Amino acid sequence: MADIQNGDSCSSSPLELFERVTAQGEKVRSLKAGKASTEEIDAAVKLLLSLKVTYKTATGQDYKAGSPPVDFSPVSNNGPITTQDEDFVDPWTVQTSNAKGVDYDKLIVRFGSSKIDKELINRIERVTGKTPHHFLRRGIFFSHRDMNQILDAYENKKPFYLYTGRGPSSEAMHVGHLIPFIFTKWLQEIFNVPLVIQLTDDEKYLWKDLTIERAYEYAIENAKDIIACGFDINKTFIFSDLDYLGMSSGYYKNVVKVQKHVTFNQVKGIFGFTDSDCIGKISFPAIQAAPSFSSSFPQIFKDKKDIQCLIPCAIDQDPYFRMTRDVAPRIGYLKPALLHSVFFPALQGAQTKMSASDPNTSIFLTDTPKQIKTKINKHAFSGGKDTIEEHRKYGGNCEVDVSYMYLTFFLEDDDKLEQMKQAYTSGALLTGELKKVLIETLQPLIAAHQQRRKQITDEMVKQFMTPRKLAFDF
Ligand code: TRP
């Protein structure tokens, strides 16, 4: 093995080195998240870079997060996803160097999921008799696993249920956080099925610098924003892990079943955990997996263990459910089906996910009309040209323009959206004018959300979060 030049990393094995780089990477991330001093961050970054050099010297490969050195990889073909052009996607990090954002077609290939194509969208329309949501029509929900099985069940009048969730990492939610919930509400309406919503306060306690009490408070606050999306109280159960795990006669049993059937090596491969991660993190995936099984909710499904589950989520959550689908048949359960969404772009561009800790990277559900206007005008990355003359001559680029991207999420009128696209691309519409359309779309939408949220009482939250039978007989 090559001589290793670097400090105390003498004669480490490639895998140990890999783990050290990973651990150091995580340290840098947590220093940044915890707003450590610049010197501290710089020192940690410097060590990270030198560890990467050491790693490359020892293995002849560049360090890639989540991909252990080739000959030492504990599981092949199942790790976090790095597409050929360096997109990186796992539940904690999304990175791409492309201004258009992550290459989702490549992700589908690497993840082994299926594209939501025209045929599937047509089938949803045929089976439900409803116009497909614009998130489907516009490729915002773009990938799935076994959705046809769900539609078969529905056609055969067999029941299924929806499961989604949120990690309550802060009190403030932004518009991007609403995407899965807006879509889930639509699914609940068109299919008329039970819905369970997991608030992973335990996860955020384990990963962030938060007390248990604070994480739980965030869960309750976030529940209000979720309820404000319009879920039917008779058909929806929202639960905090910290509360419900100790209360349910079914949930913990399923957690333990999953835990028995997944090895440390497997979660290392799937999630990039290292030997220095706390055991809470290592076992957490079982807690996110278990709500995919109906027997985790005996109050809703009685003793039925075979009610099929459909999970709408952002694609970064897929590693949890790949693991879940892998264990399900081994513990006698059905694999959950999935619908995956793209990421909601930060105001600064589609390269990264937004950060709840930087208020200028997104529009928050608490923003005033004036804040919305200022943020969009000041921070929304423009695909327009530098001068009016050039813009008129060459036109703008919708593929990288964040205001246009946001409109695809929130402007429901297909004709108007198409008009904007053509006018912007041709140069007839200027960036300022496009931004104005977005501002005028978002302001009433957020104001209406705030209005609905205000009406939500503690009593209602409590009701949503009480384990109980829903308006379905099983
Ligand atoms: N881990 C997710 C997050 O941090 C929260 C979550 C739990 C979730 N269960 C889920 C998201 C099911 C989608 C579907 O946001």
GROMACS .gro file of C-alpha atoms and ligand atoms in nm:
model
  489
    1MET     CA    1   0.000   0.000   0.000
    2ALA     CA    2   0.119   0.352  -0.070
    3ASP     CA    3   0.288   0.541   0.205
    4ILE     CA    4   0.056   0.780   0.370
    5GLN     CA    5   0.198   1.122   0.431
    6ASN     CA    6  -0.065   1.255   0.649
    7GLY     CA    7  -0.042   1.308   1.025
    8ASP     CA    8  -0.203   1.034   1.226
    9SER     CA    9  -0.356   0.847   0.936
   10CYS     CA   10  -0.050   0.625   0.896
   11SER     CA   11  -0.121   0.282   0.754
   12SER     CA   12  -0.499   0.304   0.774
   13SER     CA   13  -0.682   0.066   0.543
   14PRO     CA   14  -0.867   0.220   0.247
   15LEU     CA   15  -1.197   0.156   0.419
   16GLU     CA   16  -1.080   0.320   0.741
   17LEU     CA   17  -0.954   0.615   0.542
   18PHE     CA   18  -1.284   0.632   0.360
   19GLU     CA   19  -1.463   0.642   0.693
   20ARG     CA   20  -1.235   0.913   0.822
   21VAL     CA   21  -1.301   1.131   0.518
   22THR     CA   22  -1.674   1.070   0.555
   23ALA     CA   23  -1.666   1.152   0.926
   24GLN     CA   24  -1.463   1.467   0.858
   25GLY     CA   25  -1.708   1.569   0.584
   26GLU     CA   26  -1.988   1.535   0.829
   27LYS     CA   27  -1.797   1.735   1.085
   28VAL     CA   28  -1.757   2.018   0.835
   29ARG     CA   29  -2.128   2.006   0.759
   30SER     CA   30  -2.226   2.017   1.122
   31LEU     CA   31  -1.980   2.299   1.196
   32LYS     CA   32  -2.134   2.497   0.913
   33ALA     CA   33  -2.487   2.417   1.026
   34GLY     CA   34  -2.399   2.508   1.384
   35LYS     CA   35  -2.250   2.838   1.263
   36ALA     CA   36  -1.905   2.765   1.406
   37SER     CA   37  -1.632   3.027   1.370
   38THR     CA   38  -1.466   3.071   1.030
   39GLU     CA   39  -1.130   2.956   1.167
   40GLU     CA   40  -1.282   2.638   1.302
   41ILE     CA   41  -1.458   2.567   0.972
   42ASP     CA   42  -1.145   2.649   0.769
   43ALA     CA   43  -0.933   2.416   0.981
   44ALA     CA   44  -1.187   2.136   0.943
   45VAL     CA   45  -1.208   2.190   0.566
   46LYS     CA   46  -0.831   2.186   0.541
   47LEU     CA   47  -0.811   1.855   0.722
   48LEU     CA   48  -1.090   1.722   0.501
   49LEU     CA   49  -0.901   1.816   0.186
   50SER     CA   50  -0.579   1.661   0.307
   51LEU     CA   51  -0.762   1.343   0.405
   52LYS     CA   52  -0.905   1.330   0.054
   53VAL     CA   53  -0.556   1.356  -0.093
   54THR     CA   54  -0.438   1.079   0.138
   55TYR     CA   55  -0.733   0.867   0.033
   56LYS     CA   56  -0.658   0.920  -0.333
   57THR     CA   57  -0.292   0.833  -0.283
   58ALA     CA   58  -0.384   0.515  -0.100
   59THR     CA   59  -0.658   0.392  -0.332
   60GLY     CA   60  -0.592   0.557  -0.666
   61GLN     CA   61  -0.954   0.672  -0.662
   62ASP     CA   62  -1.116   1.006  -0.591
   63TYR     CA   63  -1.314   1.010  -0.270
   64LYS     CA   64  -1.686   0.994  -0.343
   65ALA     CA   65  -1.924   1.038  -0.052
   66GLY     CA   66  -2.128   0.726   0.003
   67SER     CA   67  -1.919   0.510  -0.233
   68PRO     CA   68  -1.661   0.319  -0.031
   69PRO     CA   69  -1.341   0.220  -0.215
   70VAL     CA   70  -1.440  -0.023  -0.485
   71ASP     CA   71  -1.288  -0.346  -0.360
   72PHE     CA   72  -1.401  -0.274  -0.008
   73SER     CA   73  -1.759  -0.176  -0.075
   74PRO     CA   74  -1.985  -0.354   0.178
   75VAL     CA   75  -2.283  -0.364  -0.057
   76SER     CA   76  -2.262  -0.299  -0.423
   77ASN     CA   77  -2.505  -0.104  -0.629
   78ASN     CA   78  -2.716   0.016  -0.342
   79GLY     CA   79  -2.533   0.316  -0.208
   80PRO     CA   80  -2.616   0.685  -0.220
   81ILE     CA   81  -2.645   0.800  -0.572
   82THR     CA   82  -2.375   0.979  -0.763
   83THR     CA   83  -2.467   1.006  -1.131
   84GLN     CA   84  -2.185   1.011  -1.380
   85ASP     CA   85  -2.172   1.386  -1.394
   86GLU     CA   86  -2.125   1.414  -1.021
   87ASP     CA   87  -2.482   1.471  -0.905
   88PHE     CA   88  -2.498   1.348  -0.547
   89VAL     CA   89  -2.824   1.261  -0.375
   90ASP     CA   90  -2.886   1.115  -0.032
   91PRO     CA   91  -3.127   1.209   0.249
   92TRP     CA   92  -2.889   1.477   0.378
   93THR     CA   93  -2.708   1.615   0.076
   94VAL     CA   94  -2.807   1.708  -0.275
   95GLN     CA   95  -2.532   1.835  -0.497
   96THR     CA   96  -2.505   1.904  -0.866
   97SER     CA   97  -2.285   2.129  -1.072
   98ASN     CA   98  -2.556   2.179  -1.332
   99ALA     CA   99  -2.758   2.503  -1.318
  100LYS     CA  100  -3.062   2.315  -1.449
  101GLY     CA  101  -3.048   2.101  -1.135
  102VAL     CA  102  -3.010   1.729  -1.085
  103ASP     CA  103  -3.034   1.507  -1.393
  104TYR     CA  104  -3.348   1.317  -1.294
  105ASP     CA  105  -3.351   1.076  -1.585
  106LYS     CA  106  -3.012   0.951  -1.477
  107LEU     CA  107  -3.130   0.924  -1.117
  108ILE     CA  108  -3.414   0.697  -1.230
  109VAL     CA  109  -3.163   0.466  -1.396
  110ARG     CA  110  -2.930   0.463  -1.097
  111PHE     CA  111  -3.208   0.417  -0.842
  112GLY     CA  112  -3.380   0.152  -1.050
  113SER     CA  113  -3.718   0.323  -1.020
  114SER     CA  114  -3.957   0.388  -1.309
  115LYS     CA  115  -4.040   0.708  -1.490
  116ILE     CA  116  -4.391   0.846  -1.450
  117ASP     CA  117  -4.470   0.849  -1.819
  118LYS     CA  118  -4.768   0.966  -2.018
  119GLU     CA  119  -4.916   0.620  -2.010
  120LEU     CA  120  -4.920   0.605  -1.630
  121ILE     CA  121  -5.063   0.957  -1.606
  122ASN     CA  122  -5.337   0.860  -1.851
  123ARG     CA  123  -5.412   0.552  -1.646
  124ILE     CA  124  -5.445   0.760  -1.327
  125GLU     CA  125  -5.689   0.983  -1.513
  126ARG     CA  126  -5.885   0.688  -1.648
  127VAL     CA  127  -5.905   0.505  -1.318
  128THR     CA  128  -6.000   0.806  -1.103
  129GLY     CA  129  -6.191   1.012  -1.357
  130LYS     CA  130  -6.000   1.319  -1.237
  131THR     CA  131  -5.764   1.551  -1.425
  132PRO     CA  132  -5.410   1.464  -1.318
  133HIS     CA  133  -5.252   1.717  -1.083
  134HIS     CA  134  -5.019   1.967  -1.250
  135PHE     CA  135  -4.733   1.816  -1.044
  136LEU     CA  136  -4.787   1.501  -1.252
  137ARG     CA  137  -4.849   1.678  -1.581
  138ARG     CA  138  -4.531   1.885  -1.541
  139GLY     CA  139  -4.300   1.610  -1.425
  140ILE     CA  140  -4.264   1.744  -1.067
  141PHE     CA  141  -4.359   1.398  -0.946
  142PHE     CA  142  -4.149   1.216  -1.203
  143SER     CA  143  -4.059   0.871  -1.075
  144HIS     CA  144  -4.240   0.581  -0.908
  145ARG     CA  145  -4.219   0.227  -0.783
  146ASP     CA  146  -4.517  -0.008  -0.829
  147MET     CA  147  -4.776   0.265  -0.887
  148ASN     CA  148  -4.952   0.031  -1.127
  149GLN     CA  149  -5.005  -0.211  -0.841
  150ILE     CA  150  -5.182   0.063  -0.646
  151LEU     CA  151  -5.404   0.138  -0.944
  152ASP     CA  152  -5.481  -0.233  -0.983
  153ALA     CA  153  -5.582  -0.245  -0.616
  154TYR     CA  154  -5.797   0.064  -0.656
  155GLU     CA  155  -5.969  -0.076  -0.963
  156ASN     CA  156  -6.038  -0.398  -0.777
  157LYS     CA  157  -6.182  -0.201  -0.484
  158LYS     CA  158  -5.901  -0.320  -0.261
  159PRO     CA  159  -5.801  -0.067   0.006
  160PHE     CA  160  -5.463   0.105   0.031
  161TYR     CA  161  -5.329   0.390   0.241
  162LEU     CA  162  -5.095   0.687   0.205
  163TYR     CA  163  -4.787   0.750   0.417
  164THR     CA  164  -4.570   1.059   0.408
  165GLY     CA  165  -4.370   1.260   0.659
  166ARG     CA  166  -4.158   1.550   0.760
  167GLY     CA  167  -3.844   1.594   0.965
  168PRO     CA  168  -3.920   1.889   1.196
  169SER     CA  169  -3.577   2.051   1.192
  170SER     CA  170  -3.702   2.402   1.255
  171GLU     CA  171  -4.014   2.595   1.331
  172ALA     CA  172  -4.008   2.765   0.993
  173MET     CA  173  -4.125   2.575   0.689
  174HIS     CA  174  -4.074   2.706   0.338
  175VAL     CA  175  -4.283   2.670   0.025
  176GLY     CA  176  -4.074   2.375  -0.094
  177HIS     CA  177  -4.177   2.174   0.212
  178LEU     CA  178  -4.538   2.201   0.101
  179ILE     CA  179  -4.488   2.015  -0.228
  180PRO     CA  180  -4.531   1.658  -0.096
  181PHE     CA  181  -4.819   1.766   0.126
  182ILE     CA  182  -5.007   1.952  -0.147
  183PHE     CA  183  -4.974   1.644  -0.364
  184THR     CA  184  -5.065   1.402  -0.085
  185LYS     CA  185  -5.379   1.601  -0.011
  186TRP     CA  186  -5.479   1.569  -0.376
  187LEU     CA  187  -5.414   1.194  -0.367
  188GLN     CA  188  -5.619   1.158  -0.051
  189GLU     CA  189  -5.905   1.341  -0.218
  190ILE     CA  190  -5.909   1.157  -0.548
  191PHE     CA  191  -5.862   0.810  -0.397
  192ASN     CA  192  -6.044   0.866  -0.066
  193VAL     CA  193  -5.800   0.668   0.147
  194PRO     CA  194  -5.649   0.685   0.498
  195LEU     CA  195  -5.331   0.887   0.540
  196VAL     CA  196  -5.061   0.867   0.806
  197ILE     CA  197  -4.807   1.146   0.844
  198GLN     CA  198  -4.486   1.081   1.037
  199LEU     CA  199  -4.308   1.366   1.213
  200THR     CA  200  -3.955   1.243   1.277
  201ASP     CA  201  -3.869   1.456   1.579
  202ASP     CA  202  -3.646   1.169   1.696
  203GLU     CA  203  -3.451   1.188   1.370
  204LYS     CA  204  -3.393   1.561   1.401
  205TYR     CA  205  -3.286   1.521   1.764
  206LEU     CA  206  -3.031   1.263   1.652
  207TRP     CA  207  -2.896   1.459   1.356
  208LYS     CA  208  -2.916   1.820   1.465
  209ASP     CA  209  -2.804   2.023   1.758
  210LEU     CA  210  -3.148   2.019   1.920
  211THR     CA  211  -3.294   1.914   2.254
  212ILE     CA  212  -3.565   1.647   2.257
  213GLU     CA  213  -3.811   1.904   2.386
  214ARG     CA  214  -3.732   2.147   2.108
  215ALA     CA  215  -3.760   1.880   1.838
  216TYR     CA  216  -4.101   1.785   1.973
  217GLU     CA  217  -4.212   2.151   1.978
  218TYR     CA  218  -4.109   2.185   1.615
  219ALA     CA  219  -4.309   1.874   1.534
  220ILE     CA  220  -4.623   2.034   1.680
  221GLU     CA  221  -4.560   2.366   1.502
  222ASN     CA  222  -4.497   2.188   1.171
  223ALA     CA  223  -4.814   1.983   1.222
  224LYS     CA  224  -5.008   2.310   1.208
  225ASP     CA  225  -4.860   2.400   0.870
  226ILE     CA  226  -4.932   2.051   0.746
  227ILE     CA  227  -5.292   2.060   0.869
  228ALA     CA  228  -5.330   2.399   0.699
  229CYS     CA  229  -5.281   2.221   0.366
  230GLY     CA  230  -5.638   2.101   0.413
  231PHE     CA  231  -5.619   1.738   0.523
  232ASP     CA  232  -5.941   1.571   0.630
  233ILE     CA  233  -5.934   1.516   1.006
  234ASN     CA  234  -6.149   1.203   0.971
  235LYS     CA  235  -5.904   1.042   0.732
  236THR     CA  236  -5.566   1.156   0.860
  237PHE     CA  237  -5.345   1.051   1.150
  238ILE     CA  238  -5.041   1.268   1.221
  239PHE     CA  239  -4.787   1.133   1.469
  240SER     CA  240  -4.467   1.239   1.640
  241ASP     CA  241  -4.223   0.947   1.669
  242LEU     CA  242  -4.136   1.057   2.022
  243ASP     CA  243  -4.502   1.021   2.119
  244TYR     CA  244  -4.641   0.740   1.912
  245LEU     CA  245  -4.363   0.482   1.929
  246GLY     CA  246  -4.423   0.431   2.300
  247MET     CA  247  -4.800   0.430   2.265
  248SER     CA  248  -4.867   0.190   1.982
  249SER     CA  249  -4.906  -0.184   2.027
  250GLY     CA  250  -4.794  -0.245   1.668
  251TYR     CA  251  -4.535   0.009   1.564
  252TYR     CA  252  -4.238  -0.089   1.779
  253LYS     CA  253  -4.282  -0.455   1.693
  254ASN     CA  254  -4.238  -0.367   1.327
  255VAL     CA  255  -3.937  -0.149   1.404
  256VAL     CA  256  -3.771  -0.444   1.574
  257LYS     CA  257  -3.858  -0.678   1.287
  258VAL     CA  258  -3.690  -0.441   1.044
  259GLN     CA  259  -3.390  -0.401   1.276
  260LYS     CA  260  -3.340  -0.777   1.287
  261HIS     CA  261  -3.328  -0.800   0.908
  262VAL     CA  262  -3.093  -0.516   0.817
  263THR     CA  263  -2.723  -0.533   0.898
  264PHE     CA  264  -2.486  -0.252   0.990
  265ASN     CA  265  -2.304  -0.317   0.665
  266GLN     CA  266  -2.623  -0.262   0.471
  267VAL     CA  267  -2.707   0.073   0.632
  268LYS     CA  268  -2.346   0.180   0.590
  269GLY     CA  269  -2.380   0.107   0.221
  270ILE     CA  270  -2.718   0.270   0.182
  271PHE     CA  271  -2.676   0.577   0.403
  272GLY     CA  272  -2.301   0.622   0.431
  273PHE     CA  273  -2.300   0.576   0.811
  274THR     CA  274  -1.960   0.522   0.968
  275ASP     CA  275  -1.834   0.352   1.281
  276SER     CA  276  -1.834   0.686   1.457
  277ASP     CA  277  -2.203   0.759   1.403
  278CYS     CA  278  -2.416   0.719   1.713
  279ILE     CA  279  -2.627   0.404   1.728
  280GLY     CA  280  -2.944   0.615   1.723
  281LYS     CA  281  -2.869   0.717   1.366
  282ILE     CA  282  -2.777   0.367   1.267
  283SER     CA  283  -3.108   0.224   1.381
  284PHE     CA  284  -3.324   0.518   1.275
  285PRO     CA  285  -3.400   0.390   0.923
  286ALA     CA  286  -3.611   0.113   1.079
  287ILE     CA  287  -3.829   0.383   1.238
  288GLN     CA  288  -3.893   0.551   0.905
  289ALA     CA  289  -3.955   0.212   0.743
  290ALA     CA  290  -4.217   0.074   0.985
  291PRO     CA  291  -4.509   0.309   0.898
  292SER     CA  292  -4.504   0.144   0.552
  293PHE     CA  293  -4.670  -0.157   0.717
  294SER     CA  294  -5.036  -0.135   0.810
  295SER     CA  295  -4.987  -0.333   1.132
  296SER     CA  296  -4.802  -0.031   1.274
  297PHE     CA  297  -5.145   0.131   1.304
  298PRO     CA  298  -5.382  -0.121   1.466
  299GLN     CA  299  -5.622   0.157   1.564
  300ILE     CA  300  -5.677   0.228   1.193
  301PHE     CA  301  -5.637  -0.111   1.027
  302LYS     CA  302  -5.729  -0.344   1.316
  303ASP     CA  303  -5.540  -0.669   1.263
  304LYS     CA  304  -5.493  -0.623   0.888
  305LYS     CA  305  -5.128  -0.674   0.799
  306ASP     CA  306  -5.165  -0.659   0.424
  307ILE     CA  307  -5.304  -0.318   0.340
  308GLN     CA  308  -5.087  -0.183   0.062
  309CYS     CA  309  -4.905   0.146   0.127
  310LEU     CA  310  -4.827   0.430  -0.116
  311ILE     CA  311  -4.558   0.683  -0.019
  312PRO     CA  312  -4.537   1.023  -0.191
  313CYS     CA  313  -4.199   1.179  -0.108
  314ALA     CA  314  -3.906   1.377  -0.249
  315ILE     CA  315  -3.658   1.149  -0.425
  316ASP     CA  316  -3.392   1.201  -0.154
  317GLN     CA  317  -3.601   0.984   0.080
  318ASP     CA  318  -3.583   0.685  -0.152
  319PRO     CA  319  -3.286   0.520   0.025
  320TYR     CA  320  -3.511   0.461   0.329
  321PHE     CA  321  -3.772   0.295   0.116
  322ARG     CA  322  -3.534   0.093  -0.096
  323MET     CA  323  -3.427  -0.059   0.233
  324THR     CA  324  -3.792  -0.101   0.337
  325ARG     CA  325  -3.883  -0.273   0.010
  326ASP     CA  326  -3.585  -0.500   0.049
  327VAL     CA  327  -3.688  -0.622   0.398
  328ALA     CA  328  -4.067  -0.624   0.352
  329PRO     CA  329  -4.105  -0.970   0.191
  330ARG     CA  330  -3.859  -1.119   0.441
  331ILE     CA  331  -4.082  -1.017   0.732
  332GLY     CA  332  -4.404  -1.116   0.562
  333TYR     CA  333  -4.520  -0.774   0.443
  334LEU     CA  334  -4.603  -0.605   0.113
  335LYS     CA  335  -4.351  -0.366  -0.036
  336PRO     CA  336  -4.469  -0.005  -0.022
  337ALA     CA  337  -4.523   0.170  -0.356
  338LEU     CA  338  -4.368   0.514  -0.410
  339LEU     CA  339  -4.416   0.839  -0.596
  340HIS     CA  340  -4.103   1.055  -0.610
  341SER     CA  341  -4.080   1.430  -0.658
  342VAL     CA  342  -3.794   1.646  -0.781
  343PHE     CA  343  -3.632   1.889  -0.537
  344PHE     CA  344  -3.765   2.234  -0.495
  345PRO     CA  345  -3.490   2.472  -0.609
  346ALA     CA  346  -3.333   2.732  -0.383
  347LEU     CA  347  -3.388   3.093  -0.489
  348GLN     CA  348  -3.020   3.107  -0.582
  349GLY     CA  349  -3.052   2.826  -0.835
  350ALA     CA  350  -3.129   2.458  -0.883
  351GLN     CA  351  -2.785   2.336  -0.777
  352THR     CA  352  -2.877   2.271  -0.416
  353LYS     CA  353  -3.163   2.202  -0.180
  354MET     CA  354  -3.277   2.494   0.026
  355SER     CA  355  -3.155   2.555   0.373
  356ALA     CA  356  -3.398   2.632   0.652
  357SER     CA  357  -3.112   2.809   0.830
  358ASP     CA  358  -3.061   3.070   0.555
  359PRO     CA  359  -3.379   3.278   0.517
  360ASN     CA  360  -3.271   3.414   0.180
  361THR     CA  361  -3.259   3.075   0.010
  362SER     CA  362  -3.634   3.038   0.006
  363ILE     CA  363  -3.979   3.182   0.062
  364PHE     CA  364  -4.105   3.093   0.407
  365LEU     CA  365  -4.464   3.027   0.500
  366THR     CA  366  -4.435   3.312   0.749
  367ASP     CA  367  -4.307   3.570   0.499
  368THR     CA  368  -4.504   3.893   0.450
  369PRO     CA  369  -4.609   4.006   0.100
  370LYS     CA  370  -4.329   4.260   0.114
  371GLN     CA  371  -4.066   4.001   0.212
  372ILE     CA  372  -4.184   3.777  -0.070
  373LYS     CA  373  -4.144   4.061  -0.318
  374THR     CA  374  -3.801   4.166  -0.194
  375LYS     CA  375  -3.664   3.810  -0.182
  376ILE     CA  376  -3.776   3.728  -0.533
  377ASN     CA  377  -3.655   4.054  -0.679
  378LYS     CA  378  -3.325   4.037  -0.498
  379HIS     CA  379  -3.237   3.669  -0.483
  380ALA     CA  380  -3.423   3.467  -0.748
  381PHE     CA  381  -3.160   3.349  -0.995
  382SER     CA  382  -3.238   3.483  -1.340
  383GLY     CA  383  -3.197   3.312  -1.673
  384GLY     CA  384  -3.232   3.649  -1.842
  385LYS     CA  385  -2.960   3.839  -2.025
  386ASP     CA  386  -2.748   4.113  -1.871
  387THR     CA  387  -2.893   4.405  -2.062
  388ILE     CA  388  -3.241   4.472  -2.194
  389GLU     CA  389  -3.103   4.494  -2.549
  390GLU     CA  390  -2.941   4.153  -2.528
  391HIS     CA  391  -3.244   4.005  -2.359
  392ARG     CA  392  -3.474   4.134  -2.633
  393LYS     CA  393  -3.237   3.999  -2.893
  394TYR     CA  394  -3.149   3.655  -2.750
  395GLY     CA  395  -3.428   3.587  -2.500
  396GLY     CA  396  -3.410   3.431  -2.151
  397ASN     CA  397  -3.336   3.073  -2.048
  398CYS     CA  398  -3.628   2.915  -1.861
  399GLU     CA  399  -3.428   2.603  -1.785
  400VAL     CA  400  -3.213   2.783  -1.529
  401ASP     CA  401  -3.448   3.066  -1.433
  402VAL     CA  402  -3.570   3.013  -1.077
  403SER     CA  403  -3.875   3.238  -1.109
  404TYR     CA  404  -3.991   3.031  -1.403
  405MET     CA  405  -3.921   2.708  -1.214
  406TYR     CA  406  -4.126   2.831  -0.917
  407LEU     CA  407  -4.412   2.916  -1.152
  408THR     CA  408  -4.415   2.555  -1.276
  409PHE     CA  409  -4.483   2.455  -0.915
  410PHE     CA  410  -4.738   2.721  -0.825
  411LEU     CA  411  -4.903   2.865  -1.135
  412GLU     CA  412  -5.182   2.620  -1.205
  413ASP     CA  413  -5.298   2.770  -1.535
  414ASP     CA  414  -5.124   2.570  -1.809
  415ASP     CA  415  -5.198   2.824  -2.083
  416LYS     CA  416  -5.063   3.115  -1.885
  417LEU     CA  417  -4.750   2.921  -1.796
  418GLU     CA  418  -4.689   2.833  -2.160
  419GLN     CA  419  -4.739   3.198  -2.257
  420MET     CA  420  -4.480   3.305  -1.999
  421LYS     CA  421  -4.235   3.049  -2.129
  422GLN     CA  422  -4.269   3.158  -2.489
  423ALA     CA  423  -4.256   3.528  -2.411
  424TYR     CA  424  -3.953   3.489  -2.184
  425THR     CA  425  -3.768   3.265  -2.427
  426SER     CA  426  -3.830   3.503  -2.715
  427GLY     CA  427  -3.719   3.805  -2.514
  428ALA     CA  428  -4.058   3.976  -2.519
  429LEU     CA  429  -4.090   3.927  -2.142
  430LEU     CA  430  -3.820   4.071  -1.917
  431THR     CA  431  -3.691   3.912  -1.595
  432GLY     CA  432  -3.854   4.185  -1.385
  433GLU     CA  433  -4.187   4.114  -1.550
  434LEU     CA  434  -4.154   3.740  -1.498
  435LYS     CA  435  -4.067   3.800  -1.133
  436LYS     CA  436  -4.374   4.016  -1.097
  437VAL     CA  437  -4.595   3.728  -1.214
  438LEU     CA  438  -4.431   3.500  -0.957
  439ILE     CA  439  -4.468   3.756  -0.679
  440GLU     CA  440  -4.835   3.797  -0.761
  441THR     CA  441  -4.882   3.421  -0.767
  442LEU     CA  442  -4.710   3.353  -0.437
  443GLN     CA  443  -4.837   3.644  -0.227
  444PRO     CA  444  -5.205   3.536  -0.221
  445LEU     CA  445  -5.107   3.169  -0.189
  446ILE     CA  446  -4.895   3.230   0.121
  447ALA     CA  447  -5.147   3.474   0.268
  448ALA     CA  448  -5.422   3.212   0.231
  449HIS     CA  449  -5.198   2.953   0.399
  450GLN     CA  450  -5.134   3.189   0.689
  451GLN     CA  451  -5.506   3.253   0.718
  452ARG     CA  452  -5.583   2.881   0.737
  453ARG     CA  453  -5.300   2.818   0.981
  454LYS     CA  454  -5.435   3.084   1.216
  455GLN     CA  455  -5.763   2.895   1.244
  456ILE     CA  456  -5.591   2.580   1.365
  457THR     CA  457  -5.632   2.536   1.737
  458ASP     CA  458  -5.426   2.326   1.977
  459GLU     CA  459  -5.736   2.114   2.019
  460MET     CA  460  -5.740   2.033   1.648
  461VAL     CA  461  -5.372   1.944   1.648
  462LYS     CA  462  -5.436   1.714   1.940
  463GLN     CA  463  -5.720   1.546   1.757
  464PHE     CA  464  -5.515   1.486   1.442
  465MET     CA  465  -5.241   1.342   1.660
  466THR     CA  466  -5.456   1.110   1.870
  467PRO     CA  467  -5.431   0.742   1.769
  468ARG     CA  468  -5.786   0.656   1.666
  469LYS     CA  469  -6.002   0.482   1.414
  470LEU     CA  470  -6.045   0.684   1.096
  471ALA     CA  471  -6.351   0.708   0.871
  472PHE     CA  472  -6.279   0.368   0.715
  473ASP     CA  473  -6.378   0.021   0.826
  474PHE     CA  474  -6.120  -0.254   0.817
  475TRP     N1  475  -3.695   1.187   0.690
  475TRP     C1  476  -3.789   1.280   0.635
  475TRP     C2  477  -3.730   1.421   0.644
  475TRP     O1  478  -3.630   1.445   0.703
  475TRP     C3  479  -3.922   1.276   0.704
  475TRP     C4  480  -4.005   1.155   0.670
  475TRP     C5  481  -4.036   1.051   0.755
  475TRP     C6  482  -4.068   1.125   0.546
  475TRP     N2  483  -4.115   0.960   0.693
  475TRP     C7  484  -4.136   1.002   0.564
  475TRP     C8  485  -4.074   1.191   0.423
  475TRP     C9  486  -4.209   0.943   0.460
  475TRP    C10  487  -4.148   1.133   0.320
  475TRP    C11  488  -4.216   1.010   0.338
  475TRP     O2  489  -3.788   1.512   0.590
   0.00000   0.00000   0.00000
